[in-house]
Amino acid sequence: DVALYGAKAAGRGRFRLYREGMVMADTNPYALMKDLEGAIGGGQFELHYQPIFSLTDDRQTGYEALLRWKHPERGMIPPDHFIPLAEECGQILELGKWVIERACRDAATMEPALSVAINVSPLQLKSMEIVDVLRRSLERHGLEPKRIEIEITETAGISSAEVIAVLKAMRKLGLSISVDDFGTGYSSLSYLTMLPVNKLKIDRSFVHDLENRHECRALIAGIVHTATSLNLKTVAEGVEDEVQLNLLKMCGCNFAQGYHLGKPRPLSANAGIRHLSKAG
Ligand code: C2E
Ligand code: MG
Ligand code: MG
Ligand code: MG
């Protein structure tokens, strides 16, 4: 329930919050939930963009859009703290539409070679409405569908008939689909044979222990191998140093993102296509 979500979120977010200089008081989740109601209308949300690079030629291929809540009294609140609340109270549907529209608007201002990855909540995948929202945003901003990628997470309902139908409609529209935090969710791998996905994003917990734990290296090599045989690409998340980067290249991973390569920043701070050697 709400209290539980709040506690879980607070635990998970603390480290990142420090690293990104975000402020978060011990807040009653009910109070935050109430504040969420007026937050979209109040213009309190913004998207930050973290660069993603190809490990084949070291060039930037796009960005991941990451939602930020600039709370008028509490400062910047990270998504792990408020997405679960927005899901709990149903606000996630409206918020999710805002994210799609803003990400498409922003993508249209970027270099045409760059794509933007949008995170969606499992709740948004239960209805075809998201497909119309995506189609309208693409049209409004004259954006080619291949410029947008949709990030989904492994959840219990991921291989339900409704979700599969929505994902197929997205693919038909020309969008690409990635499985986020791959390897950490509840699911049997069989969903990979049923879902029309294009990429697996290797969770940063595996990348984090890459240097010190042989098991993690074996696991990542295994994920890359599985992906390759299923004709999927791999993206490593949470790359924090050069050693990890080189090990990921050795494993055959296709793409990478992480603080070592570039932190999430507001749109205005991102200019042009970057190269790994000039990243930071
Ligand atoms: P995610 O989709 O797995 O996004 C990656 C998270 O890892 C981001 O956290 C990013 O800032 C962080 N990160 C990137 N590089 C590093 C690194 O080198 N080290 C570490 N420790 N962390 C790194 P963020 O922005 O706090 O977002 C957390 C989660 O919130 C996201 O995880 C995603 O699941 C969710 N989220 C973010 N934006 C949205 C959104 O617009 N809609 C929905 N439904 N969920 C969102
Ligand atoms: Mg993501
Ligand atoms: Mg992730
Ligand atoms: Mg995540």
Coordinates of N, CA and C in Angstrom, one line a residue, residues 29 80 122 140 227 229:
P29 N 3.8 10.2 2.5 CA 3.4 9.9 1.1 C 2.0 10.4 0.8
D80 N 11.7 7.7 -8.4 CA 11.4 6.5 -7.5 C 10.6 6.9 -6.3
P122 N 3.7 0.2 -16.3 CA 2.9 -1.0 -16.8 C 1.4 -0.6 -16.9
R140 N 2.0 15.7 -34.4 CA 2.0 17.1 -34.0 C 3.4 17.7 -34.2
A227 N 20.3 -12.3 -26.1 CA 19.8 -11.3 -26.9 C 20.1 -11.5 -28.4
S229 N 20.9 -14.2 -29.9 CA 20.2 -15.3 -30.6 C 18.7 -15.0 -30.8

